[in-house]
């Protein structure tokens, strides 16, 4: 078992190398249909398995196509990692689509919508109160 410090260092190294491969190493056209970035890498304690979380920007069709391209490029990515990273055994690689950024954007837009609605309610209440005050002074 590797120490947690070593596991996190290997995960960061894999993240950096796979990001470089996405920029100029993977030749599959499907990977280029959506904008892809590596958000996280989860390496098992024995350094035998690596889950690579990728965020894909684009339509649902482009996301599905990009994930298919990444899954087909798994062997290439693993062999390149073996050449670039000095480990006793190269970890098995699995690509997982990370939708946390989309969920975060959705939550933020909902919070902004609630804030706008509250501001409108407060403005309406303020306008209603000012009309009552004007009526009292008129008498």
Coordinates of C-alpha atoms in Angstrom, one line a residue, residues 24-103:
X24 CA -2.2 17.2 -28.3
X25 CA -1.8 13.4 -27.9
X26 CA -5.2 11.8 -28.6
X27 CA -5.9 11.7 -32.3
X28 CA -9.5 10.5 -32.1
X29 CA -11.7 13.2 -33.7
X30 CA -14.5 12.3 -31.3
X31 CA -12.5 13.7 -28.4
X32 CA -12.3 17.1 -30.1
X33 CA -16.1 17.5 -30.5
X34 CA -16.5 18.8 -27.0
X35 CA -14.2 20.9 -24.9
X36 CA -12.7 18.4 -22.4
X37 CA -10.8 19.1 -19.2
X38 CA -9.6 16.8 -16.5
X39 CA -11.3 17.8 -13.2
X40 CA -10.0 15.1 -10.9
X41 CA -8.1 11.8 -10.7
X42 CA -8.9 9.2 -8.1
X43 CA -6.1 6.6 -7.6
X44 CA -6.6 3.5 -5.6
X45 CA -4.4 2.9 -2.5
X46 CA -2.4 0.2 -4.3
X47 CA -1.9 2.5 -7.4
X48 CA -3.5 -0.1 -9.7
X49 CA -6.6 1.7 -10.7
X50 CA -7.1 5.4 -11.8
X51 CA -10.6 7.0 -12.2
X52 CA -10.1 10.1 -14.4
X53 CA -13.0 12.5 -14.1
X54 CA -13.5 14.7 -17.1
X55 CA -15.7 17.7 -17.7
X56 CA -17.1 18.1 -21.2
X57 CA -18.5 21.3 -22.5
X58 CA -21.0 21.0 -25.3
X59 CA -24.3 19.5 -26.4
X60 CA -25.4 16.1 -25.0
X61 CA -24.6 14.5 -28.4
X62 CA -21.1 16.0 -28.3
X63 CA -20.6 14.8 -24.7
X64 CA -21.7 11.2 -25.6
X65 CA -19.4 11.2 -28.6
X66 CA -16.5 12.6 -26.6
X67 CA -17.0 9.9 -23.9
X68 CA -17.0 7.2 -26.6
X69 CA -13.8 8.6 -28.0
X70 CA -12.2 8.7 -24.5
X71 CA -13.3 5.1 -23.8
X72 CA -11.7 3.9 -27.0
X73 CA -8.5 5.8 -26.3
X74 CA -8.1 4.1 -22.9
X75 CA -5.4 1.7 -24.1
X76 CA -3.4 4.5 -25.7
X77 CA -3.7 6.7 -22.5
X78 CA -2.6 3.8 -20.3
X79 CA 0.4 3.0 -22.5
X80 CA 1.4 6.7 -22.7
X81 CA 1.1 7.0 -18.9
X82 CA 3.4 4.0 -18.6
X83 CA 6.0 5.7 -20.8
X84 CA 5.7 9.1 -19.1
X85 CA 5.2 8.2 -15.4
X86 CA 7.7 6.0 -13.7
X87 CA 5.7 3.4 -11.7
X88 CA 6.2 -0.2 -11.2
X89 CA 2.9 -1.0 -12.7
X90 CA 0.8 1.4 -14.8
X91 CA -2.7 1.8 -13.4
X92 CA -5.8 0.7 -15.2
X93 CA -7.5 3.8 -16.5
X94 CA -11.3 4.5 -16.5
X95 CA -12.8 7.8 -17.8
X96 CA -15.9 9.1 -15.9
X97 CA -17.9 12.1 -16.9
X98 CA -18.0 14.8 -14.2
X99 CA -21.2 16.8 -14.2
X100 CA -20.5 18.7 -11.0
X101 CA -19.8 21.9 -12.8
X102 CA -23.1 21.8 -14.5
X103 CA -24.9 21.0 -11.2

